[in-house]
Amino acid sequence: MPNEASETAYLGTRLGVGSPLMEPPIAARRPTERHLHGDTFVDDYSWMQDREDPGVVAYLEAENAYTEAMTDHLAPLRDEIFEEIKERTQETDLAVPAKRGDYWYSTRTEEGRPYHLWVRMAGGPDGYETVLLDENAAAEGNDYFRLTNFSVAPNAATVGYSVDTDGGERYTTRFRDTATLMDLPDEIPNTYYGAAWASDSLHYFYTTTDAAMRPWQVWRHRLGSDRSADTLVYQEDDDRYYLSVWRSRSGGFIFVGAESAITSDVRCIPADDPDAEPFLVLPRVEGVQYAVDHRDDEFWIVTNEHADDGQLLRVPIAGDEPTVVVAHVPGSKLGTPDCFSDHIVVWGRHDGLPSALIVDPDSGSASYLEFDESVYDVVPGANYEFETGLLRYGYQSLVTPASVVDHDVRSGKRTVLKQTPVLGGYDPSDYVAERVWGSARDGARIPISVVRRSDTPVDGSAPLLVYAYGAYEISMPVRFSIPRLSLLDRGVVYA
């Protein structure tokens, strides 16, 4: 049996980092007392919050150097896999355009440029293209760039967008004239995720955060005015709650949502009266969560009150008694209602998989979209129009590349508008995807989605990569991955 020194030298040689094995960097302990809720505890590493501290930078550089040294022997394989991924990926691409009013909107990428171009077409999805915003140009001169809240005003004459150039997630919101493609003088610093336009295309709603990065305020800005003149619409003082803001697809309301771990409520503002005081859709009840959308003179609400997995209600805006449209079914999770002129879609989970329940608002009849594969992911697509009989959704699985599908709610006809290409050839029949079940310590059944090459042995000799997440009622989506193919082709099983 080798001694400890020779074993260490052997491991170092096997890893290709020399002998003996390189020691990892150790972060210094700098005790700091914290006092919260009457308790005192010591945080040895609070000093690492200061990204400007030279000691933090030096430690991170040491971590990077250690990683590079310990993985240096993998460089040839890493380069080989990188080239495989690159050769399979189409860098120049256009997302499927989606109709919003008189235009079709989309994003596209160009080979060699890392960021998106936001575009719209006039006259049809193949019509004349205007680049409304080029993220690559906006990112010039910055080491970091992220864009969010790209939102088109109802009159299509202005778009709002927010940018972060330091990774701090406090965004600067700007507005662009879609005719001149020039930014307006308006500029709002320190905004957060979420945006909504009023019907007049002049008033714009946004959120801001407190010192703990909690979105706690919703503000209203009028184009052409200074930020100092903005109006505070709603402030959430209970630090358990996070605010969000959005506009209903119907265009009738601006919604302000407040959500904690187990409780939520929604306030609304008529979109054609942006100065109005927000009013509650349903009162806040501890332990009750609900989601809401608008159609005609009713709110459609999914609530877990007396229904752990949710029930769908229609609630007259006038305040009359609600009607149960889809009753609670244990094990079938109803999540978010999505209203259209001719149908309601309730997104949730059925049999443990993502689901879309189509509801006829007149008869109340409901049926799930069904798919052929045993495991898959289905998510809402770019559904901008309220007056439509189509539902656009995204579909993919462990072996089916991401696809954009239009579903005709009346006829049931489905049209695949686009499927992400895998360059160089890809045959899904070369791979096998299936669902297996595990058991938790308390006996709960855990669904596990597994994919492998069809010729990979399942006798326990193949390497297995398990990826899992389960906090905050979030399950890992079953998605296709081009980079994953390089693992599967080398005999790895992925779960």
GROMACS .gro file of C-alpha atoms in nm:
model
  495
    1MET     CA    1   0.000   0.000   0.000
    2PRO     CA    2   0.158   0.336  -0.098
    3ASN     CA    3   0.213   0.593   0.171
    4GLU     CA    4   0.027   0.926   0.176
    5ALA     CA    5   0.310   1.120   0.005
    6SER     CA    6   0.343   0.875  -0.282
    7GLU     CA    7  -0.038   0.855  -0.319
    8THR     CA    8  -0.055   1.236  -0.347
    9ALA     CA    9   0.224   1.238  -0.605
   10TYR     CA   10   0.045   0.963  -0.800
   11LEU     CA   11  -0.282   1.160  -0.803
   12GLY     CA   12  -0.100   1.473  -0.915
   13THR     CA   13   0.060   1.286  -1.204
   14ARG     CA   14  -0.274   1.134  -1.307
   15LEU     CA   15  -0.431   1.480  -1.310
   16GLY     CA   16  -0.149   1.620  -1.518
   17VAL     CA   17  -0.065   1.896  -1.276
   18GLY     CA   18   0.275   1.777  -1.168
   19SER     CA   19   0.388   1.639  -0.834
   20PRO     CA   20   0.293   1.684  -0.562
   21LEU     CA   21  -0.077   1.774  -0.597
   22MET     CA   22  -0.132   2.150  -0.608
   23GLU     CA   23  -0.288   2.297  -0.294
   24PRO     CA   24  -0.613   2.490  -0.341
   25PRO     CA   25  -0.630   2.853  -0.224
   26ILE     CA   26  -0.791   2.904   0.117
   27ALA     CA   27  -1.006   3.212   0.177
   28ALA     CA   28  -0.906   3.414   0.482
   29ARG     CA   29  -1.142   3.426   0.779
   30ARG     CA   30  -1.229   3.778   0.889
   31PRO     CA   31  -1.498   3.742   1.157
   32THR     CA   32  -1.783   3.993   1.141
   33GLU     CA   33  -2.070   3.990   1.389
   34ARG     CA   34  -2.424   4.021   1.257
   35HIS     CA   35  -2.724   4.101   1.475
   36LEU     CA   36  -3.063   3.994   1.339
   37HIS     CA   37  -3.393   3.933   1.517
   38GLY     CA   38  -3.224   3.935   1.854
   39ASP     CA   39  -2.963   3.678   1.754
   40THR     CA   40  -2.592   3.726   1.698
   41PHE     CA   41  -2.388   3.516   1.460
   42VAL     CA   42  -2.040   3.543   1.313
   43ASP     CA   43  -1.985   3.561   0.938
   44ASP     CA   44  -1.621   3.481   0.854
   45TYR     CA   45  -1.655   3.568   0.487
   46SER     CA   46  -1.869   3.883   0.467
   47TRP     CA   47  -1.558   4.069   0.348
   48MET     CA   48  -1.594   3.889   0.014
   49GLN     CA   49  -1.907   4.095  -0.067
   50ASP     CA   50  -1.685   4.391  -0.159
   51ARG     CA   51  -1.598   4.334  -0.523
   52GLU     CA   52  -1.354   4.628  -0.513
   53ASP     CA   53  -1.147   4.479  -0.227
   54PRO     CA   54  -0.800   4.387  -0.368
   55GLY     CA   55  -0.806   4.082  -0.143
   56VAL     CA   56  -1.128   3.957  -0.304
   57VAL     CA   57  -0.983   4.006  -0.650
   58ALA     CA   58  -0.659   3.830  -0.554
   59TYR     CA   59  -0.848   3.535  -0.406
   60LEU     CA   60  -1.067   3.495  -0.718
   61GLU     CA   61  -0.757   3.512  -0.938
   62ALA     CA   62  -0.598   3.240  -0.725
   63GLU     CA   63  -0.911   3.024  -0.761
   64ASN     CA   64  -0.897   3.070  -1.139
   65ALA     CA   65  -0.529   2.980  -1.148
   66TYR     CA   66  -0.594   2.666  -0.940
   67THR     CA   67  -0.878   2.563  -1.171
   68GLU     CA   68  -0.662   2.614  -1.479
   69ALA     CA   69  -0.377   2.412  -1.330
   70MET     CA   70  -0.597   2.126  -1.214
   71THR     CA   71  -0.774   2.100  -1.550
   72ASP     CA   72  -0.478   2.169  -1.775
   73HIS     CA   73  -0.456   1.801  -1.877
   74LEU     CA   74  -0.812   1.831  -2.014
   75ALA     CA   75  -0.727   2.115  -2.253
   76PRO     CA   76  -0.709   1.899  -2.570
   77LEU     CA   77  -1.043   1.734  -2.492
   78ARG     CA   78  -1.195   2.068  -2.398
   79ASP     CA   79  -1.086   2.221  -2.729
   80GLU     CA   80  -1.218   1.918  -2.918
   81ILE     CA   81  -1.560   1.939  -2.752
   82PHE     CA   82  -1.576   2.315  -2.799
   83GLU     CA   83  -1.521   2.272  -3.173
   84GLU     CA   84  -1.793   2.004  -3.185
   85ILE     CA   85  -2.041   2.235  -3.014
   86LYS     CA   86  -1.948   2.525  -3.241
   87GLU     CA   87  -1.980   2.314  -3.555
   88ARG     CA   88  -2.328   2.196  -3.451
   89THR     CA   89  -2.457   2.543  -3.361
   90GLN     CA   90  -2.609   2.784  -3.611
   91GLU     CA   91  -2.481   3.123  -3.503
   92THR     CA   92  -2.678   3.332  -3.754
   93ASP     CA   93  -3.043   3.280  -3.674
   94LEU     CA   94  -3.384   3.451  -3.668
   95ALA     CA   95  -3.645   3.372  -3.405
   96VAL     CA   96  -3.996   3.314  -3.542
   97PRO     CA   97  -4.159   3.656  -3.585
   98ALA     CA   98  -4.474   3.717  -3.382
   99LYS     CA   99  -4.755   3.957  -3.474
  100ARG     CA  100  -4.827   4.253  -3.251
  101GLY     CA  101  -5.065   4.502  -3.407
  102ASP     CA  102  -4.948   4.606  -3.752
  103TYR     CA  103  -4.597   4.460  -3.720
  104TRP     CA  104  -4.416   4.130  -3.663
  105TYR     CA  105  -4.145   4.133  -3.396
  106SER     CA  106  -3.846   3.907  -3.349
  107THR     CA  107  -3.481   3.882  -3.246
  108ARG     CA  108  -3.193   3.750  -3.447
  109THR     CA  109  -2.825   3.672  -3.403
  110GLU     CA  110  -2.532   3.707  -3.640
  111GLU     CA  111  -2.225   3.488  -3.655
  112GLY     CA  112  -1.936   3.631  -3.456
  113ARG     CA  113  -2.152   3.881  -3.268
  114PRO     CA  114  -2.246   3.782  -2.913
  115TYR     CA  115  -2.568   3.978  -2.860
  116HIS     CA  116  -2.917   3.994  -3.010
  117LEU     CA  117  -3.064   4.233  -3.261
  118TRP     CA  118  -3.426   4.332  -3.190
  119VAL     CA  119  -3.613   4.367  -3.518
  120ARG     CA  120  -3.960   4.416  -3.659
  121MET     CA  121  -4.112   4.355  -4.000
  122ALA     CA  122  -4.384   4.554  -4.173
  123GLY     CA  123  -4.655   4.393  -4.384
  124GLY     CA  124  -4.587   4.035  -4.273
  125PRO     CA  125  -4.326   3.809  -4.111
  126ASP     CA  126  -4.120   3.827  -4.432
  127GLY     CA  127  -4.171   4.202  -4.477
  128TYR     CA  128  -3.925   4.488  -4.468
  129GLU     CA  129  -3.705   4.460  -4.158
  130THR     CA  130  -3.613   4.744  -3.923
  131VAL     CA  131  -3.348   4.687  -3.657
  132LEU     CA  132  -3.498   4.859  -3.355
  133LEU     CA  133  -3.205   4.787  -3.125
  134ASP     CA  134  -2.866   4.625  -3.178
  135GLU     CA  135  -2.739   4.498  -2.844
  136ASN     CA  136  -2.389   4.460  -2.990
  137ALA     CA  137  -2.371   4.834  -3.058
  138ALA     CA  138  -2.522   4.915  -2.718
  139ALA     CA  139  -2.266   4.692  -2.546
  140GLU     CA  140  -1.960   4.856  -2.704
  141GLY     CA  141  -1.709   4.981  -2.449
  142ASN     CA  142  -1.853   4.770  -2.164
  143ASP     CA  143  -1.703   4.458  -2.009
  144TYR     CA  144  -2.054   4.341  -1.917
  145PHE     CA  145  -2.389   4.395  -2.086
  146ARG     CA  146  -2.739   4.268  -2.028
  147LEU     CA  147  -3.071   4.394  -2.167
  148THR     CA  148  -3.418   4.339  -2.026
  149ASN     CA  149  -3.768   4.491  -2.031
  150PHE     CA  150  -3.777   4.537  -2.409
  151SER     CA  151  -4.136   4.660  -2.439
  152VAL     CA  152  -4.327   4.811  -2.730
  153ALA     CA  153  -4.575   5.092  -2.664
  154PRO     CA  154  -4.932   5.023  -2.783
  155ASN     CA  155  -4.896   5.276  -3.068
  156ALA     CA  156  -4.571   5.104  -3.177
  157ALA     CA  157  -4.398   5.445  -3.192
  158THR     CA  158  -4.174   5.389  -2.888
  159VAL     CA  159  -3.991   5.101  -2.725
  160GLY     CA  160  -3.864   5.096  -2.372
  161TYR     CA  161  -3.559   4.892  -2.273
  162SER     CA  162  -3.330   4.857  -1.972
  163VAL     CA  163  -2.955   4.787  -1.965
  164ASP     CA  164  -2.710   4.672  -1.699
  165THR     CA  165  -2.340   4.729  -1.770
  166ASP     CA  166  -2.181   4.615  -1.444
  167GLY     CA  167  -2.370   4.298  -1.345
  168GLY     CA  168  -2.534   4.465  -1.044
  169GLU     CA  169  -2.889   4.411  -1.178
  170ARG     CA  170  -2.979   4.775  -1.130
  171TYR     CA  171  -3.076   4.879  -1.480
  172THR     CA  172  -3.095   5.209  -1.663
  173THR     CA  173  -3.420   5.239  -1.860
  174ARG     CA  174  -3.423   5.427  -2.188
  175PHE     CA  175  -3.677   5.489  -2.464
  176ARG     CA  176  -3.630   5.477  -2.841
  177ASP     CA  177  -3.831   5.639  -3.119
  178THR     CA  178  -3.907   5.361  -3.369
  179ALA     CA  179  -3.922   5.606  -3.662
  180THR     CA  180  -3.587   5.781  -3.608
  181LEU     CA  181  -3.424   5.492  -3.416
  182MET     CA  182  -3.287   5.755  -3.178
  183ASP     CA  183  -3.314   5.741  -2.800
  184LEU     CA  184  -3.537   6.000  -2.634
  185PRO     CA  185  -3.394   6.224  -2.360
  186ASP     CA  186  -3.583   6.028  -2.092
  187GLU     CA  187  -3.357   5.812  -1.877
  188ILE     CA  188  -3.446   5.629  -1.555
  189PRO     CA  189  -3.158   5.489  -1.346
  190ASN     CA  190  -3.177   5.206  -1.092
  191THR     CA  191  -3.476   5.021  -1.233
  192TYR     CA  192  -3.544   4.649  -1.207
  193TYR     CA  193  -3.727   4.374  -1.399
  194GLY     CA  194  -4.084   4.440  -1.512
  195ALA     CA  195  -4.239   4.705  -1.736
  196ALA     CA  196  -4.584   4.802  -1.865
  197TRP     CA  197  -4.723   5.069  -2.095
  198ALA     CA  198  -5.055   5.247  -2.043
  199SER     CA  199  -5.296   5.265  -2.337
  200ASP     CA  200  -5.194   5.623  -2.419
  201SER     CA  201  -4.835   5.510  -2.500
  202LEU     CA  202  -4.713   5.797  -2.280
  203HIS     CA  203  -4.717   5.647  -1.933
  204TYR     CA  204  -4.472   5.372  -1.846
  205PHE     CA  205  -4.470   5.163  -1.525
  206TYR     CA  206  -4.151   5.017  -1.376
  207THR     CA  207  -4.010   4.872  -1.053
  208THR     CA  208  -3.723   4.972  -0.823
  209THR     CA  209  -3.542   4.786  -0.544
  210ASP     CA  210  -3.452   4.858  -0.184
  211ALA     CA  211  -3.105   4.819  -0.032
  212ALA     CA  212  -3.152   4.441  -0.015
  213MET     CA  213  -3.230   4.423  -0.391
  214ARG     CA  214  -3.597   4.352  -0.318
  215PRO     CA  215  -3.833   4.502  -0.579
  216TRP     CA  216  -4.056   4.701  -0.347
  217GLN     CA  217  -4.185   5.001  -0.544
  218VAL     CA  218  -4.377   5.049  -0.869
  219TRP     CA  219  -4.343   5.390  -1.034
  220ARG     CA  220  -4.513   5.567  -1.325
  221HIS     CA  221  -4.314   5.776  -1.573
  222ARG     CA  222  -4.457   6.011  -1.834
  223LEU     CA  223  -4.253   6.041  -2.153
  224GLY     CA  224  -4.096   6.382  -2.188
  225SER     CA  225  -4.077   6.446  -1.814
  226ASP     CA  226  -3.782   6.427  -1.578
  227ARG     CA  227  -3.731   6.121  -1.356
  228SER     CA  228  -3.784   6.344  -1.051
  229ALA     CA  229  -4.144   6.399  -1.160
  230ASP     CA  230  -4.227   6.025  -1.162
  231THR     CA  231  -4.512   5.909  -0.940
  232LEU     CA  232  -4.490   5.631  -0.682
  233VAL     CA  233  -4.781   5.399  -0.764
  234TYR     CA  234  -4.742   5.134  -0.495
  235GLN     CA  235  -4.490   5.050  -0.222
  236GLU     CA  236  -4.467   4.714  -0.043
  237ASP     CA  237  -4.330   4.765   0.307
  238ASP     CA  238  -4.350   4.400   0.413
  239ASP     CA  239  -4.003   4.271   0.328
  240ARG     CA  240  -4.136   3.919   0.266
  241TYR     CA  241  -4.293   4.036  -0.060
  242TYR     CA  242  -4.149   4.107  -0.404
  243LEU     CA  243  -4.330   4.326  -0.657
  244SER     CA  244  -4.373   4.280  -1.032
  245VAL     CA  245  -4.562   4.477  -1.296
  246TRP     CA  246  -4.707   4.377  -1.634
  247ARG     CA  247  -4.988   4.458  -1.878
  248SER     CA  248  -5.269   4.216  -1.961
  249ARG     CA  249  -5.276   4.080  -2.318
  250SER     CA  250  -5.627   4.224  -2.349
  251GLY     CA  251  -5.475   4.567  -2.296
  252GLY     CA  252  -5.736   4.642  -2.031
  253PHE     CA  253  -5.525   4.651  -1.717
  254ILE     CA  254  -5.184   4.712  -1.565
  255PHE     CA  255  -5.122   4.448  -1.298
  256VAL     CA  256  -4.902   4.495  -0.990
  257GLY     CA  257  -4.825   4.162  -0.825
  258ALA     CA  258  -4.691   4.110  -0.473
  259GLU     CA  259  -4.558   3.766  -0.388
  260SER     CA  260  -4.391   3.597  -0.091
  261ALA     CA  261  -4.301   3.232  -0.041
  262ILE     CA  262  -4.660   3.124   0.035
  263THR     CA  263  -4.881   3.429  -0.021
  264SER     CA  264  -4.959   3.661  -0.311
  265ASP     CA  265  -5.201   3.929  -0.424
  266VAL     CA  266  -5.254   4.142  -0.734
  267ARG     CA  267  -5.356   4.503  -0.773
  268CYS     CA  268  -5.471   4.648  -1.102
  269ILE     CA  269  -5.498   4.982  -1.276
  270PRO     CA  270  -5.718   5.044  -1.581
  271ALA     CA  271  -5.471   5.082  -1.867
  272ASP     CA  272  -5.670   5.372  -2.013
  273ASP     CA  273  -5.660   5.557  -1.678
  274PRO     CA  274  -5.293   5.539  -1.567
  275ASP     CA  275  -5.343   5.796  -1.289
  276ALA     CA  276  -5.602   5.576  -1.115
  277GLU     CA  277  -5.530   5.426  -0.775
  278PRO     CA  278  -5.456   5.053  -0.795
  279PHE     CA  279  -5.725   4.827  -0.647
  280LEU     CA  280  -5.701   4.471  -0.520
  281VAL     CA  281  -5.835   4.190  -0.736
  282LEU     CA  282  -5.871   3.967  -0.429
  283PRO     CA  283  -5.760   4.050  -0.075
  284ARG     CA  284  -5.435   3.921   0.064
  285VAL     CA  285  -5.484   3.609   0.275
  286GLU     CA  286  -5.186   3.452   0.449
  287GLY     CA  287  -5.106   3.119   0.286
  288VAL     CA  288  -5.315   3.184  -0.026
  289GLN     CA  289  -5.159   3.239  -0.368
  290TYR     CA  290  -5.340   3.342  -0.683
  291ALA     CA  291  -5.265   3.444  -1.042
  292VAL     CA  292  -5.493   3.655  -1.259
  293ASP     CA  293  -5.563   3.762  -1.617
  294HIS     CA  294  -5.836   3.968  -1.782
  295ARG     CA  295  -6.100   3.900  -2.048
  296ASP     CA  296  -6.404   4.119  -2.124
  297ASP     CA  297  -6.572   4.210  -1.793
  298GLU     CA  298  -6.415   3.933  -1.590
  299PHE     CA  299  -6.095   3.834  -1.418
  300TRP     CA  300  -5.986   3.472  -1.461
  301ILE     CA  301  -5.806   3.355  -1.149
  302VAL     CA  302  -5.617   3.044  -1.044
  303THR     CA  303  -5.609   3.021  -0.665
  304ASN     CA  304  -5.492   2.760  -0.416
  305GLU     CA  305  -5.744   2.868  -0.154
  306HIS     CA  306  -5.912   2.545  -0.040
  307ALA     CA  307  -5.739   2.384  -0.340
  308ASP     CA  308  -5.374   2.296  -0.283
  309ASP     CA  309  -5.306   2.231  -0.652
  310GLY     CA  310  -5.524   2.515  -0.775
  311GLN     CA  311  -5.871   2.579  -0.913
  312LEU     CA  312  -5.978   2.816  -1.194
  313LEU     CA  313  -6.233   3.087  -1.115
  314ARG     CA  314  -6.407   3.350  -1.324
  315VAL     CA  315  -6.467   3.663  -1.117
  316PRO     CA  316  -6.678   3.954  -1.247
  317ILE     CA  317  -6.493   4.284  -1.222
  318ALA     CA  318  -6.815   4.433  -1.086
  319GLY     CA  319  -6.759   4.231  -0.771
  320ASP     CA  320  -7.019   3.954  -0.805
  321GLU     CA  321  -6.959   3.604  -0.669
  322PRO     CA  322  -6.690   3.398  -0.842
  323THR     CA  323  -6.771   3.085  -1.042
  324VAL     CA  324  -6.557   2.772  -1.033
  325VAL     CA  325  -6.476   2.676  -1.395
  326VAL     CA  326  -6.212   2.407  -1.337
  327ALA     CA  327  -6.233   2.235  -1.000
  328HIS     CA  328  -5.937   2.126  -0.791
  329VAL     CA  329  -5.784   1.791  -0.890
  330PRO     CA  330  -5.511   1.673  -0.650
  331GLY     CA  331  -5.192   1.600  -0.841
  332SER     CA  332  -5.278   1.827  -1.137
  333LYS     CA  333  -5.118   2.162  -1.068
  334LEU     CA  334  -5.293   2.468  -1.213
  335GLY     CA  335  -5.056   2.764  -1.230
  336THR     CA  336  -5.111   3.070  -1.448
  337PRO     CA  337  -5.420   3.167  -1.649
  338ASP     CA  338  -5.361   3.313  -1.996
  339CYS     CA  339  -5.662   3.486  -2.156
  340PHE     CA  340  -5.743   3.520  -2.526
  341SER     CA  341  -6.062   3.638  -2.694
  342ASP     CA  342  -6.180   3.283  -2.775
  343HIS     CA  343  -6.002   3.064  -2.521
  344ILE     CA  344  -5.826   3.047  -2.186
  345VAL     CA  345  -5.502   2.859  -2.133
  346VAL     CA  346  -5.395   2.750  -1.786
  347TRP     CA  347  -5.027   2.662  -1.761
  348GLY     CA  348  -4.930   2.415  -1.492
  349ARG     CA  349  -4.812   2.057  -1.437
  350HIS     CA  350  -5.006   1.739  -1.511
  351ASP     CA  351  -4.870   1.394  -1.425
  352GLY     CA  352  -4.552   1.571  -1.317
  353LEU     CA  353  -4.492   1.725  -1.661
  354PRO     CA  354  -4.546   2.084  -1.781
  355SER     CA  355  -4.900   2.123  -1.912
  356ALA     CA  356  -5.132   2.353  -2.105
  357LEU     CA  357  -5.501   2.320  -2.023
  358ILE     CA  358  -5.726   2.471  -2.291
  359VAL     CA  359  -6.054   2.605  -2.153
  360ASP     CA  360  -6.359   2.713  -2.353
  361PRO     CA  361  -6.475   3.032  -2.176
  362ASP     CA  362  -6.836   2.982  -2.288
  363SER     CA  363  -6.893   2.615  -2.206
  364GLY     CA  364  -6.622   2.572  -1.944
  365SER     CA  365  -6.502   2.252  -2.112
  366ALA     CA  366  -6.131   2.186  -2.065
  367SER     CA  367  -5.871   1.954  -2.218
  368TYR     CA  368  -5.495   1.918  -2.197
  369LEU     CA  369  -5.261   1.945  -2.492
  370GLU     CA  370  -5.123   1.596  -2.547
  371PHE     CA  371  -4.780   1.493  -2.678
  372ASP     CA  372  -4.628   1.167  -2.798
  373GLU     CA  373  -4.307   1.164  -2.594
  374SER     CA  374  -4.288   1.038  -2.237
  375VAL     CA  375  -4.087   1.338  -2.114
  376TYR     CA  376  -4.087   1.687  -2.261
  377ASP     CA  377  -4.108   2.060  -2.189
  378VAL     CA  378  -4.383   2.292  -2.311
  379VAL     CA  379  -4.383   2.667  -2.240
  380PRO     CA  380  -4.582   2.971  -2.358
  381GLY     CA  381  -4.459   3.124  -2.683
  382ALA     CA  382  -4.475   3.481  -2.812
  383ASN     CA  383  -4.853   3.530  -2.792
  384TYR     CA  384  -4.891   3.906  -2.830
  385GLU     CA  385  -5.236   3.915  -2.989
  386PHE     CA  386  -5.558   3.890  -2.786
  387GLU     CA  387  -5.793   3.841  -3.082
  388THR     CA  388  -5.667   3.508  -3.211
  389GLY     CA  389  -5.766   3.143  -3.228
  390LEU     CA  390  -5.404   3.030  -3.221
  391LEU     CA  391  -5.187   2.935  -2.929
  392ARG     CA  392  -4.812   2.954  -2.984
  393TYR     CA  393  -4.594   2.744  -2.759
  394GLY     CA  394  -4.240   2.616  -2.734
  395TYR     CA  395  -4.182   2.242  -2.727
  396GLN     CA  396  -3.870   2.032  -2.679
  397SER     CA  397  -3.748   1.716  -2.514
  398LEU     CA  398  -3.420   1.546  -2.434
  399VAL     CA  399  -3.405   1.426  -2.797
  400THR     CA  400  -3.627   1.679  -2.982
  401PRO     CA  401  -3.465   2.019  -3.051
  402ALA     CA  402  -3.649   2.329  -2.935
  403SER     CA  403  -3.948   2.392  -3.160
  404VAL     CA  404  -4.197   2.676  -3.207
  405VAL     CA  405  -4.550   2.549  -3.267
  406ASP     CA  406  -4.881   2.716  -3.355
  407HIS     CA  407  -5.184   2.525  -3.226
  408ASP     CA  408  -5.528   2.600  -3.372
  409VAL     CA  409  -5.754   2.581  -3.068
  410ARG     CA  410  -6.071   2.502  -3.268
  411SER     CA  411  -5.941   2.248  -3.519
  412GLY     CA  412  -5.655   2.105  -3.315
  413LYS     CA  413  -5.415   2.144  -3.608
  414ARG     CA  414  -5.052   2.201  -3.512
  415THR     CA  415  -4.793   2.372  -3.729
  416VAL     CA  416  -4.424   2.350  -3.645
  417LEU     CA  417  -4.294   2.690  -3.749
  418LYS     CA  418  -3.933   2.623  -3.662
  419GLN     CA  419  -3.705   2.371  -3.498
  420THR     CA  420  -3.357   2.462  -3.378
  421PRO     CA  421  -3.117   2.318  -3.635
  422VAL     CA  422  -2.831   2.088  -3.537
  423LEU     CA  423  -2.565   2.139  -3.803
  424GLY     CA  424  -2.375   1.847  -3.946
  425GLY     CA  425  -2.667   1.610  -3.915
  426TYR     CA  426  -2.864   1.484  -3.618
  427ASP     CA  427  -3.081   1.174  -3.594
  428PRO     CA  428  -3.297   1.160  -3.280
  429SER     CA  429  -3.336   0.784  -3.323
  430ASP     CA  430  -2.969   0.752  -3.221
  431TYR     CA  431  -3.073   0.845  -2.867
  432VAL     CA  432  -3.315   0.709  -2.609
  433ALA     CA  433  -3.506   0.923  -2.357
  434GLU     CA  434  -3.720   0.784  -2.080
  435ARG     CA  435  -3.862   0.857  -1.740
  436VAL     CA  436  -3.769   0.654  -1.435
  437TRP     CA  437  -3.878   0.703  -1.077
  438GLY     CA  438  -3.681   0.736  -0.756
  439SER     CA  439  -3.803   0.730  -0.399
  440ALA     CA  440  -3.731   0.996  -0.140
  441ARG     CA  441  -3.669   0.911   0.224
  442ASP     CA  442  -4.032   0.995   0.303
  443GLY     CA  443  -4.158   0.770   0.023
  444ALA     CA  444  -4.241   1.047  -0.223
  445ARG     CA  445  -4.191   0.946  -0.587
  446ILE     CA  446  -3.938   1.158  -0.777
  447PRO     CA  447  -3.957   1.169  -1.158
  448ILE     CA  448  -3.616   1.144  -1.326
  449SER     CA  449  -3.570   1.210  -1.698
  450VAL     CA  450  -3.284   1.011  -1.853
  451VAL     CA  451  -3.121   1.030  -2.197
  452ARG     CA  452  -2.839   0.824  -2.354
  453ARG     CA  453  -2.720   0.698  -2.688
  454SER     CA  454  -2.913   0.390  -2.794
  455ASP     CA  455  -2.589   0.186  -2.794
  456THR     CA  456  -2.477   0.297  -2.446
  457PRO     CA  457  -2.494   0.005  -2.199
  458VAL     CA  458  -2.734   0.032  -1.905
  459ASP     CA  459  -2.557  -0.223  -1.685
  460GLY     CA  460  -2.398   0.037  -1.456
  461SER     CA  461  -2.069   0.055  -1.645
  462ALA     CA  462  -2.144   0.388  -1.822
  463PRO     CA  463  -2.058   0.719  -1.652
  464LEU     CA  464  -2.365   0.906  -1.523
  465LEU     CA  465  -2.417   1.280  -1.491
  466VAL     CA  466  -2.708   1.379  -1.266
  467TYR     CA  467  -2.833   1.737  -1.263
  468ALA     CA  468  -3.103   1.831  -1.015
  469TYR     CA  469  -3.280   2.125  -0.857
  470GLY     CA  470  -3.591   2.138  -0.647
  471ALA     CA  471  -3.617   2.451  -0.434
  472TYR     CA  472  -3.889   2.718  -0.456
  473GLU     CA  473  -4.128   2.469  -0.624
  474ILE     CA  474  -3.910   2.480  -0.936
  475SER     CA  475  -3.847   2.158  -1.126
  476MET     CA  476  -3.571   2.110  -1.380
  477PRO     CA  477  -3.719   2.145  -1.731
  478VAL     CA  478  -3.665   1.862  -1.979
  479ARG     CA  479  -3.473   2.045  -2.251
  480PHE     CA  480  -3.270   1.961  -2.557
  481SER     CA  481  -2.902   2.058  -2.549
  482ILE     CA  482  -2.651   2.068  -2.833
  483PRO     CA  483  -2.350   2.070  -2.593
  484ARG     CA  484  -2.493   1.762  -2.420
  485LEU     CA  485  -2.461   1.562  -2.744
  486SER     CA  486  -2.082   1.563  -2.701
  487LEU     CA  487  -2.126   1.386  -2.367
  488LEU     CA  488  -2.385   1.139  -2.493
  489ASP     CA  489  -2.168   1.049  -2.793
  490ARG     CA  490  -1.887   0.960  -2.551
  491GLY     CA  491  -2.106   0.715  -2.365
  492VAL     CA  492  -2.224   0.935  -2.080
  493VAL     CA  493  -2.578   0.888  -1.945
  494TYR     CA  494  -2.748   1.216  -1.847
  495ALA     CA  495  -3.029   1.238  -1.590
   0.00000   0.00000   0.00000
